[in-house]
Amino acid sequence: MADEELSETDRSWSTTRRGVLRDAIGVGVATGAYGLSFGAISVAAGLSILQTCVLSLVLFSGGSQFALVGIVGAGGAPMTGAATALLLGVRNGFYGLRLSRLLGLGSWRRFAGAQLVIDESTAMAVARTSPRSARFAFWATGLSVFLLWNLATFVGAVATHALHDPRVLGLDAAPPAAFLALMAPRLRSREPQVVALVAAIVAIASVPFVPTGVPVLLAAGVAVLAGFAGSTGFGSRNSSSDDDSSAVEARA
Amino acid sequence: MWPAIIVASLGCYAIKLLGVSVPRKWLAHPRVAHVAELLPVSLLAALVATQTFTDGRHLVLDARAAGLLAAIVALRFKAPFLVVVVVACLVAALVRVAA
């Protein structure tokens, strides 16, 4: 951790920034491919093109959007879809708890930044080891995904044919692969590895028994338990990222 | 349809805003900070698992698992992000064609 902090002098910052920007655009492109199928599925479910685009602009959280139009498309009540979407959206609130310390979002930036708190921007930000690159990764990824997701939604909604089965071209394998790739740098020490594994097992094991959206939230419980039980156990990694956060606050 | 869209959209934005608006003092306690730090990892790991191994409320093992395995291999070889995603899609699509 300290290595990257030290190496991130102004000279190498442009190199770091270029790398982060390249990844951010990559994430946007990958998400955009999925956005095409969202637009198509949504229109196939009976929503208008305008309704589809409003979801991508204002709701802007892929999992929630797919759940909403999926339930409506299967003949469910729209409000049931909305409730499921909200349940799935709760994780973004948890992401915010982590990001607000890391990013030091002040005043009006918080209102813009809040909309960009999604899986992709969070994963990119927490994978960085210096506060400056974390902040840059958050905004670059959030904006890149926002632009391409909305553009792709519109194109997909207009060109509904052939796209409403994301299994074509294996597109349904894209999100898990993407999240794993984004999370990978965080999984180099023992504690996050264990937490990730237990969270995954808890989520899968609970799927048959609880409503959609709840399994992922149960995984949040794993973080809470591990955080309280193990806060003295794996000190080194931890304390250095606390330094990161306080550095953000000092600069903000 | 519109009421559901408005409720879901504004509700999800409110959740996001609430998360980033929790006073930093509340999060300053080392244990709370530690929990907040572990949250993204646990949520994303759960997301990867459910997106790969479930269909609705059923557990399934299908081409997506092969895609995820391919992604892990690609990550082992330090492949760049887009390559990891494309490899996962290709392998999942190929497994489906073969099946």
mmCIF file with all atom_site columns, C-alpha atoms in Angstrom, chain A residues 5-199:
data_model
loop_
_atom_site.group_PDB
_atom_site.id
_atom_site.type_symbol
_atom_site.label_atom_id
_atom_site.label_alt_id
_atom_site.label_comp_id
_atom_site.label_asym_id
_atom_site.label_entity_id
_atom_site.label_seq_id
_atom_site.pdbx_PDB_ins_code
_atom_site.Cartn_x
_atom_site.Cartn_y
_atom_site.Cartn_z
_atom_site.occupancy
_atom_site.B_iso_or_equiv
_atom_site.pdbx_formal_charge
_atom_site.auth_seq_id
_atom_site.auth_comp_id
_atom_site.auth_asym_id
_atom_site.auth_atom_id
_atom_site.pdbx_PDB_model_num
ATOM 1   C CA . GLU A 1 5   ? 1.407   5.948   -2.188  1.00 0.00 ? 5   GLU A CA 1
ATOM 2   C CA . LEU A 1 6   ? 5.123   6.712   -2.439  1.00 0.00 ? 6   LEU A CA 1
ATOM 3   C CA . SER A 1 7   ? 5.344   5.947   -6.136  1.00 0.00 ? 7   SER A CA 1
ATOM 4   C CA . GLU A 1 8   ? 2.441   8.246   -6.877  1.00 0.00 ? 8   GLU A CA 1
ATOM 5   C CA . THR A 1 9   ? 4.520   11.338  -7.221  1.00 0.00 ? 9   THR A CA 1
ATOM 6   C CA . ASP A 1 10  ? 3.262   13.928  -9.668  1.00 0.00 ? 10  ASP A CA 1
ATOM 7   C CA . ARG A 1 11  ? 5.525   12.409  -12.289 1.00 0.00 ? 11  ARG A CA 1
ATOM 8   C CA . SER A 1 12  ? 3.907   8.991   -12.105 1.00 0.00 ? 12  SER A CA 1
ATOM 9   C CA . TRP A 1 13  ? 0.419   10.305  -11.359 1.00 0.00 ? 13  TRP A CA 1
ATOM 10  C CA . SER A 1 14  ? -0.279  10.792  -15.050 1.00 0.00 ? 14  SER A CA 1
ATOM 11  C CA . THR A 1 15  ? 0.646   7.148   -15.653 1.00 0.00 ? 15  THR A CA 1
ATOM 12  C CA . THR A 1 16  ? -1.652  6.015   -12.846 1.00 0.00 ? 16  THR A CA 1
ATOM 13  C CA . ARG A 1 17  ? -4.401  8.270   -14.111 1.00 0.00 ? 17  ARG A CA 1
ATOM 14  C CA . ARG A 1 18  ? -4.119  6.933   -17.633 1.00 0.00 ? 18  ARG A CA 1
ATOM 15  C CA . GLY A 1 19  ? -4.384  3.369   -16.312 1.00 0.00 ? 19  GLY A CA 1
ATOM 16  C CA . VAL A 1 20  ? -7.435  4.169   -14.194 1.00 0.00 ? 20  VAL A CA 1
ATOM 17  C CA . LEU A 1 21  ? -9.068  6.016   -17.092 1.00 0.00 ? 21  LEU A CA 1
ATOM 18  C CA . ARG A 1 22  ? -8.484  3.061   -19.418 1.00 0.00 ? 22  ARG A CA 1
ATOM 19  C CA . ASP A 1 23  ? -10.072 0.698   -16.894 1.00 0.00 ? 23  ASP A CA 1
ATOM 20  C CA . ALA A 1 24  ? -12.973 3.109   -16.313 1.00 0.00 ? 24  ALA A CA 1
ATOM 21  C CA . ILE A 1 25  ? -13.743 3.231   -20.026 1.00 0.00 ? 25  ILE A CA 1
ATOM 22  C CA . GLY A 1 26  ? -13.406 -0.559  -20.165 1.00 0.00 ? 26  GLY A CA 1
ATOM 23  C CA . VAL A 1 27  ? -15.940 -0.929  -17.361 1.00 0.00 ? 27  VAL A CA 1
ATOM 24  C CA . GLY A 1 28  ? -18.249 1.502   -19.164 1.00 0.00 ? 28  GLY A CA 1
ATOM 25  C CA . VAL A 1 29  ? -18.027 -0.471  -22.407 1.00 0.00 ? 29  VAL A CA 1
ATOM 26  C CA . ALA A 1 30  ? -18.698 -3.794  -20.642 1.00 0.00 ? 30  ALA A CA 1
ATOM 27  C CA . THR A 1 31  ? -21.645 -2.316  -18.748 1.00 0.00 ? 31  THR A CA 1
ATOM 28  C CA . GLY A 1 32  ? -22.893 -0.719  -21.955 1.00 0.00 ? 32  GLY A CA 1
ATOM 29  C CA . ALA A 1 33  ? -23.117 -4.135  -23.586 1.00 0.00 ? 33  ALA A CA 1
ATOM 30  C CA . TYR A 1 34  ? -25.391 -5.170  -20.758 1.00 0.00 ? 34  TYR A CA 1
ATOM 31  C CA . GLY A 1 35  ? -27.309 -1.897  -21.041 1.00 0.00 ? 35  GLY A CA 1
ATOM 32  C CA . LEU A 1 36  ? -28.253 -2.848  -24.610 1.00 0.00 ? 36  LEU A CA 1
ATOM 33  C CA . SER A 1 37  ? -30.006 -5.918  -23.294 1.00 0.00 ? 37  SER A CA 1
ATOM 34  C CA . PHE A 1 38  ? -31.638 -3.929  -20.485 1.00 0.00 ? 38  PHE A CA 1
ATOM 35  C CA . GLY A 1 39  ? -33.182 -1.549  -23.009 1.00 0.00 ? 39  GLY A CA 1
ATOM 36  C CA . ALA A 1 40  ? -34.425 -4.465  -25.075 1.00 0.00 ? 40  ALA A CA 1
ATOM 37  C CA . ILE A 1 41  ? -35.808 -6.465  -22.126 1.00 0.00 ? 41  ILE A CA 1
ATOM 38  C CA . SER A 1 42  ? -37.555 -3.412  -20.735 1.00 0.00 ? 42  SER A CA 1
ATOM 39  C CA . VAL A 1 43  ? -39.380 -2.620  -23.980 1.00 0.00 ? 43  VAL A CA 1
ATOM 40  C CA . ALA A 1 44  ? -40.174 -6.325  -24.440 1.00 0.00 ? 44  ALA A CA 1
ATOM 41  C CA . ALA A 1 45  ? -41.702 -6.264  -20.918 1.00 0.00 ? 45  ALA A CA 1
ATOM 42  C CA . GLY A 1 46  ? -44.115 -3.563  -22.055 1.00 0.00 ? 46  GLY A CA 1
ATOM 43  C CA . LEU A 1 47  ? -42.453 -0.349  -20.861 1.00 0.00 ? 47  LEU A CA 1
ATOM 44  C CA . SER A 1 48  ? -42.247 2.574   -23.273 1.00 0.00 ? 48  SER A CA 1
ATOM 45  C CA . ILE A 1 49  ? -38.904 3.822   -24.560 1.00 0.00 ? 49  ILE A CA 1
ATOM 46  C CA . LEU A 1 50  ? -39.289 6.931   -22.352 1.00 0.00 ? 50  LEU A CA 1
ATOM 47  C CA . GLN A 1 51  ? -40.014 4.849   -19.227 1.00 0.00 ? 51  GLN A CA 1
ATOM 48  C CA . THR A 1 52  ? -37.025 2.637   -20.029 1.00 0.00 ? 52  THR A CA 1
ATOM 49  C CA . CYS A 1 53  ? -34.708 5.635   -20.379 1.00 0.00 ? 53  CYS A CA 1
ATOM 50  C CA . VAL A 1 54  ? -36.020 7.293   -17.195 1.00 0.00 ? 54  VAL A CA 1
ATOM 51  C CA . LEU A 1 55  ? -35.115 4.123   -15.273 1.00 0.00 ? 55  LEU A CA 1
ATOM 52  C CA . SER A 1 56  ? -31.545 4.214   -16.574 1.00 0.00 ? 56  SER A CA 1
ATOM 53  C CA . LEU A 1 57  ? -31.194 7.960   -15.951 1.00 0.00 ? 57  LEU A CA 1
ATOM 54  C CA . VAL A 1 58  ? -32.787 8.261   -12.509 1.00 0.00 ? 58  VAL A CA 1
ATOM 55  C CA . LEU A 1 59  ? -32.783 4.789   -10.952 1.00 0.00 ? 59  LEU A CA 1
ATOM 56  C CA . PHE A 1 60  ? -29.362 4.011   -12.488 1.00 0.00 ? 60  PHE A CA 1
ATOM 57  C CA . SER A 1 61  ? -28.605 0.707   -10.789 1.00 0.00 ? 61  SER A CA 1
ATOM 58  C CA . GLY A 1 62  ? -28.464 -2.267  -13.133 1.00 0.00 ? 62  GLY A CA 1
ATOM 59  C CA . GLY A 1 63  ? -29.598 -5.030  -10.779 1.00 0.00 ? 63  GLY A CA 1
ATOM 60  C CA . SER A 1 64  ? -32.622 -3.029  -9.569  1.00 0.00 ? 64  SER A CA 1
ATOM 61  C CA . GLN A 1 65  ? -33.592 -2.115  -13.128 1.00 0.00 ? 65  GLN A CA 1
ATOM 62  C CA . PHE A 1 66  ? -33.435 -5.700  -14.390 1.00 0.00 ? 66  PHE A CA 1
ATOM 63  C CA . ALA A 1 67  ? -35.484 -6.877  -11.388 1.00 0.00 ? 67  ALA A CA 1
ATOM 64  C CA . LEU A 1 68  ? -38.182 -4.239  -11.950 1.00 0.00 ? 68  LEU A CA 1
ATOM 65  C CA . VAL A 1 69  ? -38.701 -4.930  -15.658 1.00 0.00 ? 69  VAL A CA 1
ATOM 66  C CA . GLY A 1 70  ? -38.244 -8.679  -15.124 1.00 0.00 ? 70  GLY A CA 1
ATOM 67  C CA . ILE A 1 71  ? -41.127 -8.798  -12.639 1.00 0.00 ? 71  ILE A CA 1
ATOM 68  C CA . VAL A 1 72  ? -43.340 -6.592  -14.823 1.00 0.00 ? 72  VAL A CA 1
ATOM 69  C CA . GLY A 1 73  ? -42.464 -8.690  -17.889 1.00 0.00 ? 73  GLY A CA 1
ATOM 70  C CA . ALA A 1 74  ? -43.428 -11.874 -16.020 1.00 0.00 ? 74  ALA A CA 1
ATOM 71  C CA . GLY A 1 75  ? -46.853 -10.374 -15.264 1.00 0.00 ? 75  GLY A CA 1
ATOM 72  C CA . GLY A 1 76  ? -46.126 -9.193  -11.703 1.00 0.00 ? 76  GLY A CA 1
ATOM 73  C CA . ALA A 1 77  ? -47.516 -5.972  -10.215 1.00 0.00 ? 77  ALA A CA 1
ATOM 74  C CA . PRO A 1 78  ? -45.356 -2.910  -11.007 1.00 0.00 ? 78  PRO A CA 1
ATOM 75  C CA . MET A 1 79  ? -45.213 -1.974  -7.303  1.00 0.00 ? 79  MET A CA 1
ATOM 76  C CA . THR A 1 80  ? -43.882 -5.456  -6.445  1.00 0.00 ? 80  THR A CA 1
ATOM 77  C CA . GLY A 1 81  ? -41.188 -4.751  -9.005  1.00 0.00 ? 81  GLY A CA 1
ATOM 78  C CA . ALA A 1 82  ? -40.499 -1.372  -7.401  1.00 0.00 ? 82  ALA A CA 1
ATOM 79  C CA . ALA A 1 83  ? -40.228 -2.936  -3.931  1.00 0.00 ? 83  ALA A CA 1
ATOM 80  C CA . THR A 1 84  ? -37.740 -5.525  -5.206  1.00 0.00 ? 84  THR A CA 1
ATOM 81  C CA . ALA A 1 85  ? -35.771 -2.786  -6.957  1.00 0.00 ? 85  ALA A CA 1
ATOM 82  C CA . LEU A 1 86  ? -35.560 -0.836  -3.685  1.00 0.00 ? 86  LEU A CA 1
ATOM 83  C CA . LEU A 1 87  ? -34.442 -3.925  -1.771  1.00 0.00 ? 87  LEU A CA 1
ATOM 84  C CA . LEU A 1 88  ? -31.696 -4.507  -4.334  1.00 0.00 ? 88  LEU A CA 1
ATOM 85  C CA . GLY A 1 89  ? -30.785 -0.820  -4.129  1.00 0.00 ? 89  GLY A CA 1
ATOM 86  C CA . VAL A 1 90  ? -30.064 -0.940  -0.393  1.00 0.00 ? 90  VAL A CA 1
ATOM 87  C CA . ARG A 1 91  ? -26.527 -2.163  -1.061  1.00 0.00 ? 91  ARG A CA 1
ATOM 88  C CA . ASN A 1 92  ? -25.736 1.175   -2.716  1.00 0.00 ? 92  ASN A CA 1
ATOM 89  C CA . GLY A 1 93  ? -26.447 2.781   0.653   1.00 0.00 ? 93  GLY A CA 1
ATOM 90  C CA . PHE A 1 94  ? -23.901 0.483   2.262   1.00 0.00 ? 94  PHE A CA 1
ATOM 91  C CA . TYR A 1 95  ? -21.382 1.351   -0.456  1.00 0.00 ? 95  TYR A CA 1
ATOM 92  C CA . GLY A 1 96  ? -21.947 4.999   0.419   1.00 0.00 ? 96  GLY A CA 1
ATOM 93  C CA . LEU A 1 97  ? -20.852 4.375   4.011   1.00 0.00 ? 97  LEU A CA 1
ATOM 94  C CA . ARG A 1 98  ? -17.461 3.280   2.713   1.00 0.00 ? 98  ARG A CA 1
ATOM 95  C CA . LEU A 1 99  ? -17.191 5.829   -0.075  1.00 0.00 ? 99  LEU A CA 1
ATOM 96  C CA . SER A 1 100 ? -18.027 8.956   1.896   1.00 0.00 ? 100 SER A CA 1
ATOM 97  C CA . ARG A 1 101 ? -14.876 8.498   3.992   1.00 0.00 ? 101 ARG A CA 1
ATOM 98  C CA . LEU A 1 102 ? -12.766 7.587   1.005   1.00 0.00 ? 102 LEU A CA 1
ATOM 99  C CA . LEU A 1 103 ? -13.983 10.339  -1.302  1.00 0.00 ? 103 LEU A CA 1
ATOM 100 C CA . GLY A 1 104 ? -14.635 13.240  1.050   1.00 0.00 ? 104 GLY A CA 1
ATOM 101 C CA . LEU A 1 105 ? -17.682 14.353  -0.938  1.00 0.00 ? 105 LEU A CA 1
ATOM 102 C CA . GLY A 1 106 ? -18.636 17.850  0.147   1.00 0.00 ? 106 GLY A CA 1
ATOM 103 C CA . SER A 1 107 ? -21.840 19.867  -0.358  1.00 0.00 ? 107 SER A CA 1
ATOM 104 C CA . TRP A 1 108 ? -23.192 19.807  -3.939  1.00 0.00 ? 108 TRP A CA 1
ATOM 105 C CA . ARG A 1 109 ? -20.746 17.148  -5.068  1.00 0.00 ? 109 ARG A CA 1
ATOM 106 C CA . ARG A 1 110 ? -22.518 14.769  -2.731  1.00 0.00 ? 110 ARG A CA 1
ATOM 107 C CA . PHE A 1 111 ? -25.777 15.095  -4.672  1.00 0.00 ? 111 PHE A CA 1
ATOM 108 C CA . ALA A 1 112 ? -24.061 14.350  -7.986  1.00 0.00 ? 112 ALA A CA 1
ATOM 109 C CA . GLY A 1 113 ? -21.742 11.740  -6.495  1.00 0.00 ? 113 GLY A CA 1
ATOM 110 C CA . ALA A 1 114 ? -24.594 9.887   -4.783  1.00 0.00 ? 114 ALA A CA 1
ATOM 111 C CA . GLN A 1 115 ? -26.175 9.058   -8.137  1.00 0.00 ? 115 GLN A CA 1
ATOM 112 C CA . LEU A 1 116 ? -22.896 7.464   -9.261  1.00 0.00 ? 116 LEU A CA 1
ATOM 113 C CA . VAL A 1 117 ? -22.659 5.145   -6.213  1.00 0.00 ? 117 VAL A CA 1
ATOM 114 C CA . ILE A 1 118 ? -23.075 1.771   -7.922  1.00 0.00 ? 118 ILE A CA 1
ATOM 115 C CA . ASP A 1 119 ? -21.299 -1.603  -7.926  1.00 0.00 ? 119 ASP A CA 1
ATOM 116 C CA . GLU A 1 120 ? -18.792 -0.641  -10.624 1.00 0.00 ? 120 GLU A CA 1
ATOM 117 C CA . SER A 1 121 ? -17.687 2.755   -9.292  1.00 0.00 ? 121 SER A CA 1
ATOM 118 C CA . THR A 1 122 ? -17.429 1.361   -5.753  1.00 0.00 ? 122 THR A CA 1
ATOM 119 C CA . ALA A 1 123 ? -15.379 -1.637  -6.834  1.00 0.00 ? 123 ALA A CA 1
ATOM 120 C CA . MET A 1 124 ? -13.002 0.575   -8.835  1.00 0.00 ? 124 MET A CA 1
ATOM 121 C CA . ALA A 1 125 ? -12.621 3.087   -6.000  1.00 0.00 ? 125 ALA A CA 1
ATOM 122 C CA . VAL A 1 126 ? -11.987 0.610   -3.180  1.00 0.00 ? 126 VAL A CA 1
ATOM 123 C CA . ALA A 1 127 ? -9.483  -1.299  -5.323  1.00 0.00 ? 127 ALA A CA 1
ATOM 124 C CA . ARG A 1 128 ? -7.204  1.764   -5.442  1.00 0.00 ? 128 ARG A CA 1
ATOM 125 C CA . THR A 1 129 ? -4.724  2.241   -2.650  1.00 0.00 ? 129 THR A CA 1
ATOM 126 C CA . SER A 1 130 ? -4.228  6.009   -2.611  1.00 0.00 ? 130 SER A CA 1
ATOM 127 C CA . PRO A 1 131 ? -7.058  8.460   -1.892  1.00 0.00 ? 131 PRO A CA 1
ATOM 128 C CA . ARG A 1 132 ? -6.321  10.503  -4.982  1.00 0.00 ? 132 ARG A CA 1
ATOM 129 C CA . SER A 1 133 ? -6.561  7.563   -7.363  1.00 0.00 ? 133 SER A CA 1
ATOM 130 C CA . ALA A 1 134 ? -9.610  6.248   -5.479  1.00 0.00 ? 134 ALA A CA 1
ATOM 131 C CA . ARG A 1 135 ? -11.432 9.524   -6.008  1.00 0.00 ? 135 ARG A CA 1
ATOM 132 C CA . PHE A 1 136 ? -10.410 9.692   -9.653  1.00 0.00 ? 136 PHE A CA 1
ATOM 133 C CA . ALA A 1 137 ? -11.441 6.052   -10.178 1.00 0.00 ? 137 ALA A CA 1
ATOM 134 C CA . PHE A 1 138 ? -14.861 6.707   -8.617  1.00 0.00 ? 138 PHE A CA 1
ATOM 135 C CA . TRP A 1 139 ? -15.717 9.721   -10.784 1.00 0.00 ? 139 TRP A CA 1
ATOM 136 C CA . ALA A 1 140 ? -14.195 8.340   -13.995 1.00 0.00 ? 140 ALA A CA 1
ATOM 137 C CA . THR A 1 141 ? -15.937 4.973   -13.641 1.00 0.00 ? 141 THR A CA 1
ATOM 138 C CA . GLY A 1 142 ? -19.232 6.456   -12.466 1.00 0.00 ? 142 GLY A CA 1
ATOM 139 C CA . LEU A 1 143 ? -19.400 8.932   -15.351 1.00 0.00 ? 143 LEU A CA 1
ATOM 140 C CA . SER A 1 144 ? -18.196 6.426   -17.941 1.00 0.00 ? 144 SER A CA 1
ATOM 141 C CA . VAL A 1 145 ? -20.813 3.860   -16.870 1.00 0.00 ? 145 VAL A CA 1
ATOM 142 C CA . PHE A 1 146 ? -23.526 6.546   -16.620 1.00 0.00 ? 146 PHE A CA 1
ATOM 143 C CA . LEU A 1 147 ? -22.913 7.769   -20.170 1.00 0.00 ? 147 LEU A CA 1
ATOM 144 C CA . LEU A 1 148 ? -22.556 4.372   -21.823 1.00 0.00 ? 148 LEU A CA 1
ATOM 145 C CA . TRP A 1 149 ? -25.308 2.686   -19.795 1.00 0.00 ? 149 TRP A CA 1
ATOM 146 C CA . ASN A 1 150 ? -27.825 5.372   -20.799 1.00 0.00 ? 150 ASN A CA 1
ATOM 147 C CA . LEU A 1 151 ? -26.695 5.456   -24.405 1.00 0.00 ? 151 LEU A CA 1
ATOM 148 C CA . ALA A 1 152 ? -26.896 1.661   -24.610 1.00 0.00 ? 152 ALA A CA 1
ATOM 149 C CA . THR A 1 153 ? -30.307 1.592   -22.918 1.00 0.00 ? 153 THR A CA 1
ATOM 150 C CA . PHE A 1 154 ? -31.694 3.918   -25.564 1.00 0.00 ? 154 PHE A CA 1
ATOM 151 C CA . VAL A 1 155 ? -30.156 1.962   -28.453 1.00 0.00 ? 155 VAL A CA 1
ATOM 152 C CA . GLY A 1 156 ? -31.321 -1.346  -26.973 1.00 0.00 ? 156 GLY A CA 1
ATOM 153 C CA . ALA A 1 157 ? -34.832 -0.004  -26.387 1.00 0.00 ? 157 ALA A CA 1
ATOM 154 C CA . VAL A 1 158 ? -35.090 1.174   -29.972 1.00 0.00 ? 158 VAL A CA 1
ATOM 155 C CA . ALA A 1 159 ? -33.571 -1.997  -31.448 1.00 0.00 ? 159 ALA A CA 1
ATOM 156 C CA . THR A 1 160 ? -35.471 -4.502  -29.345 1.00 0.00 ? 160 THR A CA 1
ATOM 157 C CA . HIS A 1 161 ? -34.974 -7.468  -31.649 1.00 0.00 ? 161 HIS A CA 1
ATOM 158 C CA . ALA A 1 162 ? -32.468 -10.238 -30.915 1.00 0.00 ? 162 ALA A CA 1
ATOM 159 C CA . LEU A 1 163 ? -31.215 -8.564  -27.776 1.00 0.00 ? 163 LEU A CA 1
ATOM 160 C CA . HIS A 1 164 ? -33.807 -9.453  -25.208 1.00 0.00 ? 164 HIS A CA 1
ATOM 161 C CA . ASP A 1 165 ? -32.114 -12.659 -24.248 1.00 0.00 ? 165 ASP A CA 1
ATOM 162 C CA . PRO A 1 166 ? -28.826 -11.632 -22.588 1.00 0.00 ? 166 PRO A CA 1
ATOM 163 C CA . ARG A 1 167 ? -27.706 -15.258 -22.780 1.00 0.00 ? 167 ARG A CA 1
ATOM 164 C CA . VAL A 1 168 ? -27.026 -14.690 -26.458 1.00 0.00 ? 168 VAL A CA 1
ATOM 165 C CA . LEU A 1 169 ? -23.269 -14.085 -26.723 1.00 0.00 ? 169 LEU A CA 1
ATOM 166 C CA . GLY A 1 170 ? -22.908 -15.121 -23.077 1.00 0.00 ? 170 GLY A CA 1
ATOM 167 C CA . LEU A 1 171 ? -23.708 -11.573 -21.931 1.00 0.00 ? 171 LEU A CA 1
ATOM 168 C CA . ASP A 1 172 ? -25.141 -12.874 -18.655 1.00 0.00 ? 172 ASP A CA 1
ATOM 169 C CA . ALA A 1 173 ? -21.642 -14.061 -17.729 1.00 0.00 ? 173 ALA A CA 1
ATOM 170 C CA . ALA A 1 174 ? -20.314 -10.501 -18.066 1.00 0.00 ? 174 ALA A CA 1
ATOM 171 C CA . PRO A 1 175 ? -21.441 -8.915  -14.760 1.00 0.00 ? 175 PRO A CA 1
ATOM 172 C CA . PRO A 1 176 ? -20.036 -11.575 -12.404 1.00 0.00 ? 176 PRO A CA 1
ATOM 173 C CA . ALA A 1 177 ? -16.767 -11.673 -14.336 1.00 0.00 ? 177 ALA A CA 1
ATOM 174 C CA . ALA A 1 178 ? -16.574 -7.886  -14.272 1.00 0.00 ? 178 ALA A CA 1
ATOM 175 C CA . PHE A 1 179 ? -17.239 -7.619  -10.529 1.00 0.00 ? 179 PHE A CA 1
ATOM 176 C CA . LEU A 1 180 ? -14.686 -10.334 -9.814  1.00 0.00 ? 180 LEU A CA 1
ATOM 177 C CA . ALA A 1 181 ? -12.084 -8.544  -11.923 1.00 0.00 ? 181 ALA A CA 1
ATOM 178 C CA . LEU A 1 182 ? -12.831 -5.245  -10.167 1.00 0.00 ? 182 LEU A CA 1
ATOM 179 C CA . MET A 1 183 ? -12.654 -6.836  -6.734  1.00 0.00 ? 183 MET A CA 1
ATOM 180 C CA . ALA A 1 184 ? -9.494  -8.853  -7.384  1.00 0.00 ? 184 ALA A CA 1
ATOM 181 C CA . PRO A 1 185 ? -6.968  -6.258  -6.137  1.00 0.00 ? 185 PRO A CA 1
ATOM 182 C CA . ARG A 1 186 ? -8.858  -6.145  -2.831  1.00 0.00 ? 186 ARG A CA 1
ATOM 183 C CA . LEU A 1 187 ? -8.579  -9.903  -2.376  1.00 0.00 ? 187 LEU A CA 1
ATOM 184 C CA . ARG A 1 188 ? -4.852  -10.131 -1.771  1.00 0.00 ? 188 ARG A CA 1
ATOM 185 C CA . SER A 1 189 ? -4.966  -10.342 2.005   1.00 0.00 ? 189 SER A CA 1
ATOM 186 C CA . ARG A 1 190 ? -6.537  -13.026 4.139   1.00 0.00 ? 190 ARG A CA 1
ATOM 187 C CA . GLU A 1 191 ? -9.376  -11.164 5.818   1.00 0.00 ? 191 GLU A CA 1
ATOM 188 C CA . PRO A 1 192 ? -11.169 -9.860  2.700   1.00 0.00 ? 192 PRO A CA 1
ATOM 189 C CA . GLN A 1 193 ? -10.671 -13.282 1.101   1.00 0.00 ? 193 GLN A CA 1
ATOM 190 C CA . VAL A 1 194 ? -12.449 -15.008 3.974   1.00 0.00 ? 194 VAL A CA 1
ATOM 191 C CA . VAL A 1 195 ? -15.192 -12.370 4.107   1.00 0.00 ? 195 VAL A CA 1
ATOM 192 C CA . ALA A 1 196 ? -15.771 -12.641 0.336   1.00 0.00 ? 196 ALA A CA 1
ATOM 193 C CA . LEU A 1 197 ? -15.969 -16.429 0.453   1.00 0.00 ? 197 LEU A CA 1
ATOM 194 C CA . VAL A 1 198 ? -18.324 -16.552 3.450   1.00 0.00 ? 198 VAL A CA 1
ATOM 195 C CA . ALA A 1 199 ? -20.496 -13.769 1.971   1.00 0.00 ? 199 ALA A CA 1
#
